[in-house]
Every structure is written in C-alpha cells, then in structure tokens.
Coordinates of C-alpha atoms in Angstrom, one line a residue:
M1 CA 11.0 -8.5 7.0
R2 CA 14.5 -9.9 6.7
K3 CA 14.0 -12.5 9.4
N4 CA 10.8 -13.8 7.8
N5 CA 11.7 -13.2 4.1
V6 CA 8.8 -10.8 3.6
P7 CA 9.2 -8.8 0.4
G8 CA 6.9 -5.8 1.2
V9 CA 5.0 -4.2 4.0
S10 CA 2.7 -1.2 4.3
L11 CA 1.9 0.2 7.8
A12 CA -0.5 2.8 9.1
L13 CA -0.6 3.9 12.7
I14 CA -3.5 5.6 14.4
R15 CA -3.3 8.0 17.3
G16 CA -6.1 10.1 18.7
G17 CA -8.5 8.6 16.2
K18 CA -6.5 9.8 13.2
I19 CA -3.8 8.4 10.9
Y20 CA -0.6 10.0 12.1
W21 CA 2.0 7.8 10.4
L22 CA 2.0 6.0 7.1
K23 CA 5.0 4.2 5.7
S24 CA 5.8 1.5 3.1
F25 CA 8.8 -0.8 2.8
G26 CA 10.2 -3.3 0.3
V27 CA 8.7 -4.4 -3.0
K28 CA 5.2 -5.5 -4.2
D29 CA 6.4 -7.4 -7.2
G30 CA 9.9 -7.8 -8.6
D31 CA 11.6 -4.4 -8.2
S32 CA 8.4 -2.4 -7.9
P33 CA 8.3 -0.7 -4.5
V34 CA 5.4 -0.9 -2.1
T35 CA 3.8 2.6 -1.8
K36 CA 0.8 4.1 0.1
D37 CA -1.3 3.1 -2.9
T38 CA -0.3 -0.6 -3.0
I39 CA -3.3 -2.9 -2.8
F40 CA -3.2 -5.9 -0.4
E41 CA -5.6 -8.8 0.2
A42 CA -7.5 -8.1 3.5
A43 CA -8.5 -11.8 3.7
S44 CA -10.5 -12.3 6.9
L45 CA -10.1 -8.6 7.8
S46 CA -13.0 -8.4 5.4
K47 CA -15.3 -9.5 8.2
P48 CA -15.1 -6.5 10.6
V49 CA -15.8 -4.1 7.7
F50 CA -18.9 -6.1 6.7
A51 CA -20.0 -6.3 10.4
Y52 CA -19.7 -2.5 10.7
A53 CA -22.0 -2.1 7.6
V54 CA -24.6 -4.5 9.0
L55 CA -24.7 -2.8 12.3
K56 CA -25.2 0.5 10.5
L57 CA -28.2 -1.2 8.8
A58 CA -29.4 -2.3 12.2
D59 CA -29.2 1.3 13.4
Q60 CA -31.4 2.3 10.5
G61 CA -34.0 -0.2 11.7
K62 CA -33.8 -2.4 8.6
I63 CA -32.4 -5.5 10.3
D64 CA -32.8 -6.8 13.9
I65 CA -29.7 -8.6 15.0
D66 CA -31.7 -10.9 17.3
V67 CA -34.3 -11.9 14.6
P68 CA -33.5 -15.2 12.8
I69 CA -31.7 -14.4 9.5
Q70 CA -33.9 -17.0 7.7
D71 CA -36.9 -14.8 8.4
Y72 CA -35.5 -12.3 5.9
L73 CA -35.1 -14.8 3.1
D74 CA -37.6 -16.4 0.7
A75 CA -36.0 -19.9 0.6
P76 CA -34.1 -21.9 3.2
Y77 CA -30.3 -21.4 3.1
I78 CA -30.0 -25.1 3.9
E79 CA -32.7 -27.8 3.8
G80 CA -33.9 -30.1 6.6
D81 CA -32.5 -28.6 9.7
P82 CA -34.9 -26.5 11.9
R83 CA -31.8 -25.2 13.9
L84 CA -31.3 -22.9 10.9
N85 CA -34.2 -20.8 12.3
K86 CA -32.2 -20.2 15.5
I87 CA -29.3 -18.4 13.7
T88 CA -29.4 -14.6 14.1
T89 CA -27.1 -11.8 13.0
R90 CA -25.7 -11.6 16.6
L91 CA -24.7 -15.3 16.4
V92 CA -23.1 -14.8 13.0
L93 CA -21.0 -11.8 14.0
S94 CA -19.9 -13.6 17.2
H95 CA -19.2 -16.9 15.4
R96 CA -21.8 -19.0 17.2
T97 CA -23.8 -20.3 14.3
G98 CA -22.7 -24.0 14.4
F99 CA -21.6 -23.7 10.8
P100 CA -18.1 -24.8 9.7
N101 CA -15.7 -22.2 8.5
W102 CA -16.6 -23.1 4.9
R103 CA -19.0 -25.6 3.5
P104 CA -17.4 -28.9 2.4
K105 CA -18.1 -30.4 -1.0
E106 CA -20.8 -32.7 0.4
G107 CA -22.9 -29.8 1.6
L108 CA -23.4 -27.5 4.5
T109 CA -24.5 -28.8 7.9
I110 CA -25.0 -27.3 11.4
H111 CA -22.6 -29.0 13.9
F112 CA -24.0 -27.8 17.2
A113 CA -26.9 -25.9 18.6
P114 CA -26.6 -22.2 17.5
G115 CA -25.5 -20.0 20.3
D116 CA -23.9 -22.8 22.3
H117 CA -20.2 -21.8 21.8
F118 CA -17.7 -20.1 19.5
S119 CA -16.6 -21.7 16.2
Y120 CA -15.1 -19.4 13.6
S121 CA -17.2 -19.4 10.4
G122 CA -16.9 -17.4 7.2
E123 CA -20.0 -19.4 6.0
G124 CA -22.1 -17.6 8.5
F125 CA -21.2 -14.2 7.0
V126 CA -22.2 -15.5 3.5
F127 CA -25.6 -16.5 5.0
L128 CA -26.0 -13.0 6.5
A129 CA -25.0 -11.3 3.3
K130 CA -27.9 -13.1 1.5
A131 CA -30.3 -11.5 3.9
V132 CA -28.7 -8.0 3.5
E133 CA -29.1 -8.2 -0.2
R134 CA -32.7 -9.2 0.2
I135 CA -33.5 -6.4 2.7
T136 CA -31.7 -3.6 0.8
G137 CA -32.5 -4.7 -2.8
Q138 CA -28.8 -4.0 -3.5
S139 CA -25.9 -6.1 -4.5
L140 CA -23.4 -6.6 -1.7
K141 CA -20.9 -4.6 -3.8
E142 CA -23.3 -1.6 -3.9
F143 CA -24.2 -2.0 -0.3
M144 CA -20.6 -1.9 0.9
Q145 CA -19.8 1.1 -1.3
Q146 CA -22.8 3.0 0.0
M147 CA -22.5 2.1 3.7
V148 CA -18.7 2.1 4.2
F149 CA -16.3 3.0 1.4
T150 CA -17.9 6.2 0.2
P151 CA -18.7 7.7 3.7
L152 CA -15.2 6.9 5.0
G153 CA -13.3 7.9 1.9
M154 CA -12.0 4.4 1.3
T155 CA -11.4 5.1 -2.4
S156 CA -9.0 2.2 -2.9
S157 CA -11.2 -0.6 -1.4
S158 CA -13.4 -3.2 -3.1
Y159 CA -14.7 -6.7 -2.5
V160 CA -14.3 -7.4 -6.2
W161 CA -11.3 -7.0 -8.5
R162 CA -10.9 -3.6 -10.1
K163 CA -9.0 -3.0 -13.3
D164 CA -6.7 -0.4 -11.6
Y165 CA -5.6 -3.1 -9.2
D166 CA -3.6 -4.8 -11.9
A167 CA -0.9 -2.2 -11.7
L168 CA -1.2 -1.6 -7.9
T169 CA -1.4 -5.0 -6.3
A170 CA 1.1 -6.7 -4.0
I171 CA 1.8 -10.2 -5.5
G172 CA 1.7 -12.9 -2.8
H173 CA 4.9 -14.8 -2.1
D174 CA 5.6 -18.0 -0.4
K175 CA 8.1 -18.4 2.5
N176 CA 10.9 -18.9 0.0
G177 CA 10.2 -15.6 -1.8
K178 CA 8.6 -17.2 -4.8
A179 CA 5.7 -15.2 -6.4
Q180 CA 2.3 -16.9 -6.3
N181 CA -0.7 -16.6 -8.7
K182 CA -2.8 -13.6 -7.7
W183 CA -6.4 -14.2 -6.7
K184 CA -8.7 -11.7 -8.4
P185 CA -12.2 -12.2 -7.1
N186 CA -15.1 -11.5 -9.4
D187 CA -17.8 -12.1 -6.8
V188 CA -18.2 -10.5 -3.4
N189 CA -17.4 -12.6 -0.4
P190 CA -18.1 -10.6 2.8
A191 CA -15.8 -12.9 4.8
S192 CA -12.7 -12.8 2.6
S193 CA -12.6 -10.9 -0.7
L194 CA -11.8 -7.4 0.4
H195 CA -8.8 -5.7 -1.3
T196 CA -7.6 -2.5 0.2
T197 CA -4.6 -0.3 1.3
A198 CA -3.1 0.2 4.7
A199 CA -4.4 3.8 4.7
D200 CA -7.9 2.8 3.7
Y201 CA -8.1 0.1 6.4
A202 CA -6.8 2.6 8.9
R203 CA -9.6 4.9 8.0
F204 CA -12.0 2.2 8.9
M205 CA -10.2 1.4 12.1
A206 CA -10.3 5.1 13.0
A207 CA -14.0 5.2 12.4
L208 CA -14.5 2.4 14.9
L209 CA -12.3 4.1 17.5
N210 CA -14.2 7.3 17.0
G211 CA -17.6 5.5 17.0
E212 CA -18.4 7.1 13.7
A213 CA -21.9 6.5 12.2
L214 CA -22.9 4.0 14.8
K215 CA -25.2 4.7 17.7
P216 CA -23.3 4.6 21.1
H217 CA -25.3 1.5 22.2
T218 CA -24.5 -0.3 19.0
L219 CA -20.8 0.4 19.2
K220 CA -20.8 -0.7 22.8
Q221 CA -22.4 -4.0 21.8
M222 CA -19.9 -4.5 19.0
E223 CA -17.0 -4.1 21.4
A224 CA -18.6 -6.0 24.3
R225 CA -18.0 -9.7 25.0
Q226 CA -20.6 -11.8 23.3
T227 CA -18.8 -15.1 24.0
A228 CA -15.5 -16.4 25.2
V229 CA -13.3 -18.3 22.8
E230 CA -12.3 -21.9 23.5
E231 CA -8.6 -22.3 24.4
N232 CA -6.5 -23.3 21.4
C233 CA -9.5 -22.8 19.0
T234 CA -9.0 -21.2 15.7
A235 CA -11.7 -22.6 13.4
N236 CA -14.2 -25.5 13.2
C237 CA -14.4 -25.9 17.0
F238 CA -17.4 -28.2 17.0
E239 CA -16.9 -29.6 20.5
A240 CA -17.2 -27.3 23.5
A241 CA -13.8 -27.0 25.3
P242 CA -12.3 -25.0 28.2
L243 CA -12.8 -21.3 27.7
S244 CA -10.1 -18.6 27.5
T245 CA -10.1 -16.1 30.3
T246 CA -8.4 -13.4 28.1
V247 CA -9.8 -13.9 24.5
F248 CA -13.4 -13.2 23.6
W249 CA -15.5 -12.2 20.6
G250 CA -17.7 -9.2 20.1
L251 CA -19.8 -8.4 17.0
G252 CA -17.4 -8.8 14.2
V253 CA -14.2 -8.2 16.2
G254 CA -12.0 -10.2 18.5
L255 CA -11.5 -8.9 22.0
E256 CA -8.6 -9.5 24.4
N257 CA -7.5 -8.5 27.8
T258 CA -3.8 -7.4 27.5
S259 CA -1.2 -6.0 29.9
A260 CA -1.9 -2.6 28.3
G261 CA -5.7 -2.9 28.8
P262 CA -8.5 -4.1 26.6
A263 CA -7.9 -4.5 22.8
F264 CA -10.0 -5.3 19.8
W265 CA -8.5 -7.1 16.8
H266 CA -8.9 -9.6 14.0

C-alpha cells in the first residue's frame, strides 16, 4: 500500500472452501477506516458472478448455452449482420462474440466471425442479459438477487447503487492520492456495475470452489478451456494472433497454468 500509494484495502482469504481470514487496512475516505463492511466497485469482477447465475439458469433448463442468444429475443440486438445469429451464451462467456469491449458512438458492429478467437467484450454480456430478462420475465436486478445474492448470503452486494452505500463506500483515488468522483450506477450492467465487499465476493468464490448450486458437468465446463487467449491481448483483439500456452478462458473465468497448478481468475 505504501509503495503504490493505495489508501485502503480489504482482503478475504479462502481455505478448504471457507473464508478463514478477513482483514482490512487503511482508509476508505479521508480518515474513515476500511472495515469488513466497506463497499468496493467490483468492476469487471461483475462478469463471473453473472456467468454463474446464467449457468444456474442453464441447469434449470431455461437457457441452452449453445443456442443463439438472438433466438430468445423479439427484436435484433443489432441490424443487418446475420453473424449475430451465430452468437451463443458459450461464446459470450468465453469472449468470442466478435463484439468490441464496448460499443462506440457510431454503433455496434461484429468484427470477426463469432467463435473464431478471443476478444474481451463487456458488450457481449449486455447482449446476453437482454435474453436473460426476456426468458425469466425479471429485471436483471431481481434475477441476480434471486439466483446469487440471497442463496449465498451476499447481503452487501448489488449491481445498482443502494442508499446505505453512501456511508459505506470506498472513494476511488488516483495515483497521487486524490479522491475521485464516485460512480453510483442506477442501471444494472452485468459486466461492470457490481458493488460488493471482500467478504461477500469471497462467499461467491467459495461457492465456485465448492461447486455449490451447479451441476458437476456445468461446473466442469465453466472451469474448462473454451479458448486460448492471444498473447499480449487484453481487449479488442480483432485480428487473430499467436496463442498463449498458459492463459485460457473458461465460461466467465480466466484460466492459467501456474507453477502451483491450474488457477482460475479474473
């Protein structure tokens, strides 16, 4: 924290499928200390939680991860590109849609044949969320509460801003320690708007490690290599490039071969 001028940190460690150590350091805003109840932006860590919920929906037989997402919608997500009908839930969760990370002002386009290779995309998750809402008849907020937060006891987690967060949130700081304006999302974005605590997110991680509420075959697919990641690729990798031999993507999670064995991450 001193080396990188980080004002506050909250850590949860998991062992044997349970949280065994939870500790907070520093401040969240001014002189207010970080505690176990401090709310942080999960940012793209929103994606694995949504992926888990969608795979639970698949286990219920309500969505097929290999059926085109557009089949579940009444209107085309984008006009004039038949490749849209090739994009499935599996391709969204493994970042192979051909979409950019986010749509530019001039409109959303598909940049390569869906399934061809990895290119990180939050936009794909938004597309999938439209189908989830259509299938379930629920708002995404209601869906995530029912499928994940309530069953796992994640009482501090939400994809939209809650009034109690005003007193609990960690204020973002730049590298010079200057406080930034806090983003308070009013709309659910399954790829980026989750706010949570270290303890709550650890409950989710423990559920994955324990295979909780997923069929064994589904969990195995989630943690299996769906695609290799191009070397030096982070987002918007529209041209195929040499593939990594150690970094891959599963369904909603990154996978890596490490010296300690296989790891999943985001």
